[in-house]
PDB file of C-alpha atoms in Angstrom:
ATOM      1  CA  GLN A   1     -21.031-227.225-137.551  1.00 51.00           C
ATOM      2  CA  LYS A   2     -21.817-224.892-140.311  1.00 55.00           C
ATOM      3  CA  GLN A   3     -17.830-225.045-141.095  1.00 53.00           C
ATOM      4  CA  HIS A   4     -18.177-228.941-141.374  1.00 51.00           C
ATOM      5  CA  GLN A   5     -21.071-228.773-143.987  1.00 55.00           C
ATOM      6  CA  GLN A   6     -19.337-226.265-145.895  1.00 56.00           C
ATOM      7  CA  ALA A   7     -16.158-228.577-146.380  1.00 55.00           C
ATOM      8  CA  ILE A   8     -18.317-231.894-147.065  1.00 56.00           C
ATOM      9  CA  PRO A   9     -18.330-231.127-150.863  1.00 60.00           C
ATOM     10  CA  SER A  10     -14.717-230.042-150.892  1.00 56.00           C
ATOM     11  CA  LEU A  11     -13.972-233.528-149.111  1.00 53.00           C
ATOM     12  CA  ILE A  12     -16.350-235.639-151.939  1.00 52.00           C
ATOM     13  CA  LYS A  13     -14.727-233.678-154.577  1.00 55.00           C
ATOM     14  CA  LEU A  14     -11.063-234.694-153.287  1.00 51.00           C
ATOM     15  CA  LEU A  15     -11.893-238.365-153.093  1.00 49.00           C
ATOM     16  CA  PHE A  16     -13.589-239.165-156.345  1.00 48.00           C
ATOM     17  CA  ARG A  17     -11.893-236.938-158.647  1.00 47.00           C
ATOM     18  CA  ARG A  18      -9.674-238.927-161.033  1.00 46.00           C
ATOM     19  CA  ASP A  19      -6.895-236.111-162.536  1.00 47.00           C
ATOM     20  CA  ASP A  20      -3.939-238.023-164.152  1.00 49.00           C
ATOM     21  CA  ASP A  21      -1.388-235.995-163.194  1.00 50.00           C
ATOM     22  CA  GLY A  22      -2.966-236.286-159.513  1.00 49.00           C
ATOM     23  CA  SER A  23      -3.224-233.122-158.673  1.00 52.00           C
ATOM     24  CA  ASN A  24      -6.151-234.221-156.496  1.00 52.00           C
ATOM     25  CA  LEU A  25      -3.511-235.622-153.973  1.00 55.00           C
ATOM     26  CA  ARG A  26      -2.048-234.069-151.135  1.00 57.00           C
ATOM     27  CA  PHE A  27       1.544-236.124-150.450  1.00 58.00           C
ATOM     28  CA  VAL A  28       1.835-236.069-146.377  1.00 61.00           C
ATOM     29  CA  ASN A  29       5.193-237.001-144.690  1.00 60.00           C
ATOM     30  CA  ARG A  30       7.017-238.025-141.785  1.00 60.00           C
ATOM     31  CA  CYS A  31      10.674-236.443-142.614  1.00 61.00           C
ATOM     32  CA  VAL A  32      13.532-238.395-142.443  1.00 59.00           C
ATOM     33  CA  VAL A  33      16.656-235.593-142.329  1.00 62.00           C
ATOM     34  CA  VAL A  34      19.555-236.017-144.080  1.00 57.00           C
ATOM     35  CA  PRO A  35      22.129-236.331-142.594  1.00 55.00           C
ATOM     36  CA  ARG A  36      20.587-238.070-139.536  1.00 65.00           C
ATOM     37  CA  LYS A  37      20.229-241.289-141.569  1.00 60.00           C
ATOM     38  CA  GLY A  38      23.824-242.331-141.423  1.00 56.00           C
ATOM     39  CA  GLN A  39      25.554-239.841-139.058  1.00 56.00           C
ATOM     40  CA  ARG A  40      28.098-240.423-137.328  1.00 52.00           C
ATOM     41  CA  SER A  41      27.221-237.502-134.766  1.00 58.00           C
ATOM     42  CA  TYR A  42      24.407-238.292-132.289  1.00 69.00           C
ATOM     43  CA  PHE A  43      23.519-234.532-132.397  1.00 78.00           C
ATOM     44  CA  MET A  44      22.599-232.530-135.263  1.00 74.00           C
ATOM     45  CA  ASN A  45      24.385-229.432-136.391  1.00 69.00           C
ATOM     46  CA  PRO A  46      21.903-226.669-135.939  1.00 64.00           C
ATOM     47  CA  LYS A  47      23.971-224.123-138.384  1.00 59.00           C
ATOM     48  CA  ASN A  48      23.776-226.351-141.400  1.00 60.00           C
ATOM     49  CA  ILE A  49      20.339-226.824-143.605  1.00 53.00           C
ATOM     50  CA  PHE A  50      19.386-229.987-144.944  1.00 52.00           C
ATOM     51  CA  PRO A  51      16.402-231.150-146.973  1.00 52.00           C
ATOM     52  CA  CYS A  52      13.739-233.280-146.092  1.00 53.00           C
ATOM     53  CA  TYR A  53      13.098-236.223-148.308  1.00 52.00           C
ATOM     54  CA  ARG A  54       9.933-238.960-149.084  1.00 49.00           C
ATOM     55  CA  PRO A  55      11.420-241.764-147.459  1.00 47.00           C
ATOM     56  CA  ASP A  56       9.997-244.326-150.086  1.00 49.00           C
ATOM     57  CA  LYS A  57      12.703-246.301-151.011  1.00 45.00           C
ATOM     58  CA  THR A  58      10.664-248.325-153.799  1.00 42.00           C
ATOM     59  CA  SER A  59       9.444-245.216-155.393  1.00 44.00           C
ATOM     60  CA  ARG A  60      11.254-244.336-158.954  1.00 41.00           C
ATOM     61  CA  VAL A  61       9.165-241.372-159.196  1.00 42.00           C
ATOM     62  CA  GLU A  62      11.941-238.213-159.650  1.00 46.00           C
ATOM     63  CA  GLU A  63      12.099-236.030-157.438  1.00 47.00           C
ATOM     64  CA  LYS A  64      10.930-233.205-159.721  1.00 46.00           C
ATOM     65  CA  GLU A  65       7.927-234.828-160.373  1.00 49.00           C
ATOM     66  CA  ILE A  66       6.899-234.901-156.754  1.00 50.00           C
ATOM     67  CA  PRO A  67       4.278-232.851-155.519  1.00 53.00           C
ATOM     68  CA  PRO A  68       4.827-230.695-152.686  1.00 55.00           C
ATOM     69  CA  LEU A  69       4.974-232.642-149.298  1.00 58.00           C
ATOM     70  CA  LEU A  70       3.084-231.638-146.852  1.00 64.00           C
ATOM     71  CA  GLN A  71       5.279-232.487-143.310  1.00 67.00           C
ATOM     72  CA  VAL A  72       2.587-233.769-140.520  1.00 75.00           C
ATOM     73  CA  PRO A  73       4.252-233.693-137.134  1.00 80.00           C
ATOM     74  CA  TYR A  74       3.403-236.589-134.648  1.00 89.00           C
ATOM     75  CA  THR A  75       0.325-235.556-133.082  1.00 92.00           C
ATOM     76  CA  VAL A  76      -1.345-234.802-129.512  1.00 95.00           C
ATOM     77  CA  ARG A  77      -2.482-238.616-128.796  1.00 93.00           C
ATOM     78  CA  THR A  78      -6.054-238.310-127.748  1.00 93.00           C
ATOM     79  CA  ASP A  79      -5.976-241.332-125.175  1.00 93.00           C
ATOM     80  CA  TYR A  80      -3.253-239.735-123.199  1.00 94.00           C
ATOM     81  CA  ALA A  81      -4.449-236.188-123.725  1.00 96.00           C
ATOM     82  CA  THR A  82      -7.903-237.644-121.757  1.00 95.00           C
ATOM     83  CA  ALA A  83      -5.900-239.320-119.344  1.00 95.00           C
ATOM     84  CA  ILE A  84      -3.923-236.431-118.487  1.00 96.00           C
ATOM     85  CA  LEU A  85      -6.969-233.857-118.296  1.00 96.00           C
ATOM     86  CA  GLU A  86      -9.004-236.795-116.158  1.00 95.00           C
ATOM     87  CA  GLU A  87      -5.607-237.145-113.654  1.00 94.00           C
ATOM     88  CA  TYR A  88      -3.986-234.071-113.506  1.00 95.00           C
ATOM     89  CA  SER A  89      -6.097-232.768-110.436  1.00 92.00           C
ATOM     90  CA  LYS A  90      -5.016-235.788-108.399  1.00 92.00           C
ATOM     91  CA  TYR A  91      -1.582-234.821-108.011  1.00 91.00           C
ATOM     92  CA  HIS A  92      -2.103-231.263-106.836  1.00 84.00           C
ATOM     93  CA  HIS A  93      -0.333-231.170-103.294  1.00 66.00           C
ATOM     94  CA  PRO A  94      -1.402-227.899-101.857  1.00 51.00           C
ATOM     95  CA  SER A  95       1.343-226.489 -99.855  1.00 46.00           C
ATOM     96  CA  ASN A  96      -0.490-224.759 -97.085  1.00 35.00           C
ATOM     97  CA  ASN A  97      -2.365-228.004 -96.347  1.00 35.00           C
ATOM     98  CA  GLN A  98      -1.255-231.415 -97.407  1.00 35.00           C
ATOM     99  CA  SER A  99      -4.315-233.046 -96.493  1.00 37.00           C
ATOM    100  CA  THR A 100      -6.641-231.105 -98.645  1.00 38.00           C
ATOM    101  CA  SER A 101      -8.556-232.891-101.136  1.00 41.00           C
ATOM    102  CA  ALA A 102      -8.082-231.884-104.807  1.00 40.00           C
ATOM    103  CA  THR A 103     -12.022-231.306-105.067  1.00 41.00           C
ATOM    104  CA  THR A 104     -11.667-228.658-101.928  1.00 41.00           C
ATOM    105  CA  MET A 105      -8.473-226.699-103.456  1.00 43.00           C
ATOM    106  CA  THR A 106      -9.239-223.156-105.081  1.00 48.00           C
ATOM    107  CA  THR A 107      -9.143-223.642-108.660  1.00 50.00           C
ATOM    108  CA  THR A 108      -7.313-220.418-109.162  1.00 56.00           C
ATOM    109  CA  SER A 109      -4.116-222.610-109.577  1.00 67.00           C
ATOM    110  CA  LEU A 110      -5.065-225.802-110.494  1.00 84.00           C
ATOM    111  CA  PHE A 111      -3.397-226.578-114.149  1.00 94.00           C
ATOM    112  CA  PRO A 112      -1.996-229.425-115.795  1.00 95.00           C
ATOM    113  CA  TRP A 113       1.363-227.418-115.500  1.00 96.00           C
ATOM    114  CA  THR A 114       1.180-226.622-111.922  1.00 94.00           C
ATOM    115  CA  THR A 115       0.856-230.204-110.448  1.00 94.00           C
ATOM    116  CA  HIS A 116       3.386-231.550-107.739  1.00 93.00           C
ATOM    117  CA  ARG A 117       6.461-232.957-109.236  1.00 95.00           C
ATOM    118  CA  PRO A 118       8.805-234.673-107.220  1.00 95.00           C
ATOM    119  CA  ILE A 119      11.003-235.629-109.885  1.00 96.00           C
ATOM    120  CA  ASP A 120      13.409-232.738-111.150  1.00 96.00           C
ATOM    121  CA  VAL A 121      14.193-234.787-114.480  1.00 97.00           C
ATOM    122  CA  GLY A 122      13.291-237.840-116.677  1.00 97.00           C
ATOM    123  CA  HIS A 123      14.495-239.465-119.861  1.00 97.00           C
ATOM    124  CA  PHE A 124      12.365-242.312-120.243  1.00 95.00           C
ATOM    125  CA  TRP A 125      14.364-244.842-122.119  1.00 95.00           C
ATOM    126  CA  ASN A 126      16.948-247.545-121.023  1.00 94.00           C
ATOM    127  CA  ILE A 127      19.889-248.145-122.847  1.00 93.00           C
ATOM    128  CA  SER A 128      19.138-250.557-125.358  1.00 89.00           C
ATOM    129  CA  GLU A 129      21.019-252.325-128.705  1.00 85.00           C
ATOM    130  CA  GLU A 130      17.924-251.188-130.984  1.00 84.00           C
ATOM    131  CA  LYS A 131      18.682-249.390-134.402  1.00 78.00           C
ATOM    132  CA  ASP A 132      18.449-245.938-134.144  1.00 82.00           C
ATOM    133  CA  ALA A 133      18.735-245.668-130.581  1.00 89.00           C
ATOM    134  CA  ARG A 134      22.409-244.064-130.037  1.00 89.00           C
ATOM    135  CA  LEU A 135      20.981-240.207-129.525  1.00 92.00           C
ATOM    136  CA  ARG A 136      18.649-242.173-126.814  1.00 94.00           C
ATOM    137  CA  ASN A 137      21.047-244.032-125.193  1.00 94.00           C
ATOM    138  CA  GLU A 138      23.697-241.294-124.852  1.00 94.00           C
ATOM    139  CA  VAL A 139      21.116-238.767-123.251  1.00 96.00           C
ATOM    140  CA  THR A 140      20.319-241.747-121.044  1.00 96.00           C
ATOM    141  CA  SER A 141      23.976-242.357-120.051  1.00 96.00           C
ATOM    142  CA  THR A 142      24.431-238.414-119.945  1.00 96.00           C
ATOM    143  CA  LEU A 143      21.934-238.011-116.708  1.00 96.00           C
ATOM    144  CA  LEU A 144      23.401-241.414-115.209  1.00 95.00           C
ATOM    145  CA  ARG A 145      26.584-239.612-115.074  1.00 94.00           C
ATOM    146  CA  TYR A 146      25.241-236.737-113.985  1.00 94.00           C
ATOM    147  CA  ILE A 147      23.380-238.479-111.040  1.00 91.00           C
ATOM    148  CA  ASN A 148      27.221-240.358-110.400  1.00 89.00           C
ATOM    149  CA  ASN A 149      28.976-237.251-110.150  1.00 88.00           C
ATOM    150  CA  THR A 150      26.597-235.032-108.035  1.00 84.00           C
ATOM    151  CA  SER A 151      26.559-237.933-105.599  1.00 74.00           C
ATOM    152  CA  SER A 152      30.142-237.637-105.212  1.00 66.00           C
ATOM    153  CA  SER A 153      30.163-233.882-104.491  1.00 64.00           C
ATOM    154  CA  ASN A 154      28.626-231.660-101.712  1.00 59.00           C
ATOM    155  CA  ASN A 155      25.637-230.139-103.654  1.00 64.00           C
ATOM    156  CA  SER A 156      22.060-231.196-103.655  1.00 72.00           C
ATOM    157  CA  ILE A 157      21.263-234.370-105.587  1.00 77.00           C
ATOM    158  CA  PRO A 158      18.529-233.553-107.825  1.00 88.00           C
ATOM    159  CA  ILE A 159      15.995-236.769-108.605  1.00 92.00           C
ATOM    160  CA  ILE A 160      16.344-237.909-111.903  1.00 93.00           C
ATOM    161  CA  VAL A 161      14.553-240.885-113.873  1.00 93.00           C
ATOM    162  CA  ALA A 162      17.039-241.804-116.765  1.00 90.00           C
ATOM    163  CA  GLN A 163      14.932-245.422-117.367  1.00 90.00           C
ATOM    164  CA  SER A 164      11.583-246.794-118.895  1.00 89.00           C
ATOM    165  CA  VAL A 165       8.847-246.340-116.740  1.00 85.00           C
ATOM    166  CA  SER A 166       6.396-248.210-118.859  1.00 78.00           C
ATOM    167  CA  VAL A 167       6.154-251.093-121.471  1.00 69.00           C
ATOM    168  CA  GLY A 168       7.709-250.019-124.731  1.00 61.00           C
ATOM    169  CA  LYS A 169       7.637-250.738-128.473  1.00 59.00           C
ATOM    170  CA  SER A 170       4.091-250.946-130.542  1.00 56.00           C
ATOM    171  CA  THR A 171       3.028-252.212-127.023  1.00 59.00           C
ATOM    172  CA  GLY A 172       3.447-248.773-125.600  1.00 59.00           C
ATOM    173  CA  ARG A 173       1.944-247.128-128.687  1.00 65.00           C
ATOM    174  CA  THR A 174      -1.344-249.015-128.478  1.00 74.00           C
ATOM    175  CA  GLY A 175      -2.456-248.393-124.791  1.00 83.00           C
ATOM    176  CA  ILE A 176      -2.376-246.041-121.972  1.00 89.00           C
ATOM    177  CA  SER A 177       0.099-246.311-119.299  1.00 91.00           C
ATOM    178  CA  ASP A 178      -0.533-245.544-115.634  1.00 92.00           C
ATOM    179  CA  THR A 179       3.003-245.656-114.464  1.00 93.00           C
ATOM    180  CA  TYR A 180       3.933-243.415-117.744  1.00 94.00           C
ATOM    181  CA  THR A 181       1.190-240.803-117.198  1.00 95.00           C
ATOM    182  CA  LYS A 182       2.086-240.520-113.447  1.00 94.00           C
ATOM    183  CA  ALA A 183       5.712-239.970-114.507  1.00 95.00           C
ATOM    184  CA  LEU A 184       4.771-237.261-116.852  1.00 96.00           C
ATOM    185  CA  LEU A 185       2.096-235.669-114.283  1.00 96.00           C
ATOM    186  CA  THR A 186       5.139-235.845-111.667  1.00 96.00           C
ATOM    187  CA  THR A 187       8.471-234.561-112.998  1.00 97.00           C
ATOM    188  CA  LYS A 188       9.441-230.945-113.647  1.00 97.00           C
ATOM    189  CA  ILE A 189      11.257-231.260-116.890  1.00 98.00           C
ATOM    190  CA  VAL A 190      11.215-233.868-119.425  1.00 98.00           C
ATOM    191  CA  VAL A 191      13.858-234.672-121.934  1.00 98.00           C
ATOM    192  CA  VAL A 192      12.919-236.561-125.254  1.00 97.00           C
ATOM    193  CA  ALA A 193      15.454-237.071-127.722  1.00 95.00           C
ATOM    194  CA  GLN A 194      14.914-238.332-131.713  1.00 90.00           C
ATOM    195  CA  ARG A 195      15.863-241.580-133.529  1.00 87.00           C
ATOM    196  CA  ASP A 196      19.055-241.440-135.174  1.00 83.00           C
ATOM    197  CA  GLY A 197      17.550-241.860-138.637  1.00 75.00           C
ATOM    198  CA  TYR A 198      14.550-239.653-139.119  1.00 78.00           C
ATOM    199  CA  GLU A 199      12.617-236.692-136.577  1.00 81.00           C
ATOM    200  CA  ASP A 200       9.498-236.543-134.792  1.00 86.00           C
ATOM    201  CA  HIS A 201       8.086-239.123-132.376  1.00 88.00           C
ATOM    202  CA  TYR A 202       5.066-239.836-130.162  1.00 91.00           C
ATOM    203  CA  ARG A 203       7.345-238.864-127.061  1.00 94.00           C
ATOM    204  CA  PHE A 204       7.496-235.110-127.958  1.00 96.00           C
ATOM    205  CA  PHE A 205       3.687-234.349-127.405  1.00 97.00           C
ATOM    206  CA  GLU A 206       3.461-236.999-124.759  1.00 96.00           C
ATOM    207  CA  ALA A 207       5.886-235.058-122.831  1.00 97.00           C
ATOM    208  CA  MET A 208       3.887-231.826-123.743  1.00 98.00           C
ATOM    209  CA  ILE A 209       0.322-232.853-122.411  1.00 97.00           C
ATOM    210  CA  GLY A 210       2.138-234.097-119.437  1.00 97.00           C
ATOM    211  CA  GLY A 211       2.616-230.493-118.448  1.00 97.00           C
ATOM    212  CA  GLY A 212       6.441-230.793-117.404  1.00 98.00           C
ATOM    213  CA  MET A 213       8.749-228.536-119.241  1.00 98.00           C
ATOM    214  CA  VAL A 214       9.936-230.171-122.543  1.00 98.00           C
ATOM    215  CA  MET A 215      13.579-230.514-123.457  1.00 98.00           C
ATOM    216  CA  THR A 216      14.416-232.109-126.807  1.00 97.00           C
ATOM    217  CA  ASP A 217      17.582-232.105-129.264  1.00 95.00           C
ATOM    218  CA  PHE A 218      17.520-229.936-132.189  1.00 91.00           C
ATOM    219  CA  MET A 219      15.066-230.877-134.681  1.00 88.00           C
ATOM    220  CA  TYR A 220      14.487-229.379-138.437  1.00 79.00           C
ATOM    221  CA  THR A 221      11.286-229.656-138.376  1.00 80.00           C
ATOM    222  CA  LEU A 222      10.072-228.963-135.324  1.00 88.00           C
ATOM    223  CA  PRO A 223       6.327-229.032-134.865  1.00 91.00           C
ATOM    224  CA  GLU A 224       4.652-225.821-136.290  1.00 90.00           C
ATOM    225  CA  GLY A 225       4.460-223.410-133.556  1.00 94.00           C
ATOM    226  CA  TYR A 226       6.788-224.288-130.900  1.00 96.00           C
ATOM    227  CA  VAL A 227       9.840-221.744-130.239  1.00 96.00           C
ATOM    228  CA  ASP A 228      13.363-222.342-128.163  1.00 97.00           C
ATOM    229  CA  ARG A 229      13.303-221.004-124.882  1.00 97.00           C
ATOM    230  CA  VAL A 230       9.450-219.611-125.436  1.00 98.00           C
ATOM    231  CA  ASN A 231       7.408-223.324-125.203  1.00 98.00           C
ATOM    232  CA  VAL A 232      10.225-225.811-125.492  1.00 98.00           C
ATOM    233  CA  VAL A 233      13.566-225.740-124.798  1.00 98.00           C
ATOM    234  CA  ILE A 234      16.398-227.402-127.183  1.00 97.00           C
ATOM    235  CA  TYR A 235      19.886-228.800-126.293  1.00 96.00           C
ATOM    236  CA  ASP A 236      22.742-228.954-128.936  1.00 93.00           C
ATOM    237  CA  ASN A 237      24.911-231.668-127.129  1.00 93.00           C
ATOM    238  CA  SER A 238      25.570-233.543-123.540  1.00 95.00           C
ATOM    239  CA  THR A 239      27.287-230.586-122.129  1.00 95.00           C
ATOM    240  CA  HIS A 240      24.402-228.060-122.949  1.00 96.00           C
ATOM    241  CA  LEU A 241      21.784-230.615-121.740  1.00 97.00           C
ATOM    242  CA  VAL A 242      23.036-230.114-118.186  1.00 97.00           C
ATOM    243  CA  GLN A 243      23.864-226.972-118.228  1.00 97.00           C
ATOM    244  CA  LEU A 244      19.740-226.273-119.431  1.00 98.00           C
ATOM    245  CA  MET A 245      18.966-228.583-116.970  1.00 97.00           C
ATOM    246  CA  GLU A 246      20.700-227.343-114.064  1.00 96.00           C
ATOM    247  CA  TYR A 247      19.213-223.735-114.819  1.00 97.00           C
ATOM    248  CA  TYR A 248      16.089-224.188-115.251  1.00 98.00           C
ATOM    249  CA  LEU A 249      15.953-226.324-112.089  1.00 96.00           C
ATOM    250  CA  GLN A 250      17.159-222.850-110.676  1.00 95.00           C
ATOM    251  CA  HIS A 251      15.000-220.809-111.989  1.00 97.00           C
ATOM    252  CA  SER A 252      10.806-222.187-111.713  1.00 96.00           C
ATOM    253  CA  THR A 253       9.102-218.963-113.243  1.00 96.00           C
ATOM    254  CA  GLU A 254      10.735-219.431-116.434  1.00 98.00           C
ATOM    255  CA  ARG A 255      10.373-223.443-116.151  1.00 98.00           C
ATOM    256  CA  LEU A 256       6.806-223.030-115.510  1.00 97.00           C
ATOM    257  CA  GLU A 257       5.555-220.517-117.830  1.00 97.00           C
ATOM    258  CA  ILE A 258       7.174-222.505-120.455  1.00 98.00           C
ATOM    259  CA  ALA A 259       5.539-225.490-119.649  1.00 98.00           C
ATOM    260  CA  LYS A 260       2.447-223.761-119.489  1.00 98.00           C
ATOM    261  CA  GLN A 261       2.856-222.578-123.167  1.00 98.00           C
ATOM    262  CA  GLY A 262       3.875-225.799-124.260  1.00 98.00           C
ATOM    263  CA  TRP A 263       1.111-227.573-123.188  1.00 98.00           C
ATOM    264  CA  LEU A 264      -1.444-225.033-124.520  1.00 98.00           C
ATOM    265  CA  LEU A 265      -0.268-224.740-128.016  1.00 97.00           C
ATOM    266  CA  ALA A 266      -0.394-228.847-128.110  1.00 97.00           C
ATOM    267  CA  ILE A 267      -3.623-229.218-126.473  1.00 97.00           C
ATOM    268  CA  GLN A 268      -5.505-226.222-128.870  1.00 96.00           C
ATOM    269  CA  ASN A 269      -3.301-227.044-132.092  1.00 95.00           C
ATOM    270  CA  HIS A 270      -1.565-230.486-132.456  1.00 95.00           C
ATOM    271  CA  SER A 271      -4.350-232.925-131.877  1.00 94.00           C
ATOM    272  CA  THR A 272      -5.015-235.971-133.773  1.00 91.00           C
ATOM    273  CA  VAL A 273      -8.324-234.390-135.306  1.00 91.00           C
ATOM    274  CA  SER A 274      -7.063-231.219-135.547  1.00 92.00           C
ATOM    275  CA  TRP A 275      -4.304-232.305-138.030  1.00 88.00           C
ATOM    276  CA  MET A 276      -6.696-234.529-139.962  1.00 85.00           C
ATOM    277  CA  GLU A 277      -8.733-231.524-140.467  1.00 86.00           C
ATOM    278  CA  LYS A 278      -5.369-229.549-141.768  1.00 83.00           C
ATOM    279  CA  ILE A 279      -4.218-232.139-144.449  1.00 77.00           C
ATOM    280  CA  PHE A 280      -8.146-232.248-145.724  1.00 76.00           C
ATOM    281  CA  TRP A 281      -9.272-228.744-145.585  1.00 78.00           C
ATOM    282  CA  GLY A 282      -6.434-226.782-144.951  1.00 76.00           C
ATOM    283  CA  GLN A 283      -7.412-225.682-141.612  1.00 83.00           C
ATOM    284  CA  SER A 284      -8.287-226.901-138.340  1.00 89.00           C
ATOM    285  CA  LEU A 285     -12.305-226.665-138.147  1.00 89.00           C
ATOM    286  CA  THR A 286     -12.964-228.551-134.541  1.00 92.00           C
ATOM    287  CA  PRO A 287     -12.391-226.324-131.506  1.00 93.00           C
ATOM    288  CA  PRO A 288     -10.520-227.849-129.148  1.00 95.00           C
ATOM    289  CA  VAL A 289     -13.269-227.731-126.078  1.00 95.00           C
ATOM    290  CA  GLU A 290     -15.130-230.043-128.415  1.00 94.00           C
ATOM    291  CA  LEU A 291     -12.544-232.583-128.611  1.00 93.00           C
ATOM    292  CA  PHE A 292     -11.930-232.266-124.904  1.00 95.00           C
ATOM    293  CA  PRO A 293     -14.506-230.927-122.892  1.00 94.00           C
ATOM    294  CA  GLN A 294     -12.463-230.814-119.617  1.00 94.00           C
ATOM    295  CA  LEU A 295     -10.014-227.567-121.150  1.00 95.00           C
ATOM    296  CA  GLY A 296     -13.045-225.626-120.858  1.00 94.00           C
ATOM    297  CA  PRO A 297     -12.528-224.786-117.293  1.00 92.00           C
ATOM    298  CA  ILE A 298      -8.834-224.685-117.795  1.00 94.00           C
ATOM    299  CA  LEU A 299      -8.937-221.999-120.455  1.00 94.00           C
ATOM    300  CA  SER A 300     -11.718-219.816-118.686  1.00 93.00           C
ATOM    301  CA  ARG A 301      -9.084-219.897-115.850  1.00 91.00           C
ATOM    302  CA  LEU A 302      -6.409-218.224-117.528  1.00 90.00           C
TER     303      LEU A 302
END
């Protein structure tokens, strides 16, 4: 509370100053990364570095006149975070007694990333003709081909979902889908992919907050704090995706640790409130447990 009181004068000064040079303004931007826009390849080449531009086609301001941009990622949606925290205990399936309810289980192993997850891999996207969807279509196609190839062999068949599980487009962005929440809580590995023309999307943190291990294609603007093989797994192409998927299905300890670290970073550092405070005051002020009271018991058991 004291930090908020101290920050209020700064906010008032920010809102009411009228400097001609715009020095009181902070430009916040979602990245359009060249050459994602109009690229021929579905996947980005991580060996090349491309700048992030302000995607305002109507602007006539010279690049040198644009103040430094604060690149802000899409955030953890408060509604989905709350839904996951309220629902995750219902999806625990104790191995020693399958009839035991979640309320009578010992809480030492009761975490969002340790829910019973019968689905091995999920990429919740239907092949479509939407603009900027080639990469997502390719990921879905890769998983469907993998299912067909595995079905014709003698190997054990992973359970893979390569289709949408809820209403998409704008409807899916304005409310909670129970089927989507359940899918996030019951899938071991959730694969996400960028749109072709720009980076970042709600799906990244929806997957993170669901508690599964998240795999994403390469991003130049990977959200702050995320590191490959530490709290997220990055795939470079379709073959690499399958190789990593098979590896982490066979190495559950590594998979669960990455899922755990990704979930903790998301809930503690990437909430909408946290990023709004960073935009206005340069730092996050509100403790995560104030935003999500259910988080306290989880952190106390770690």
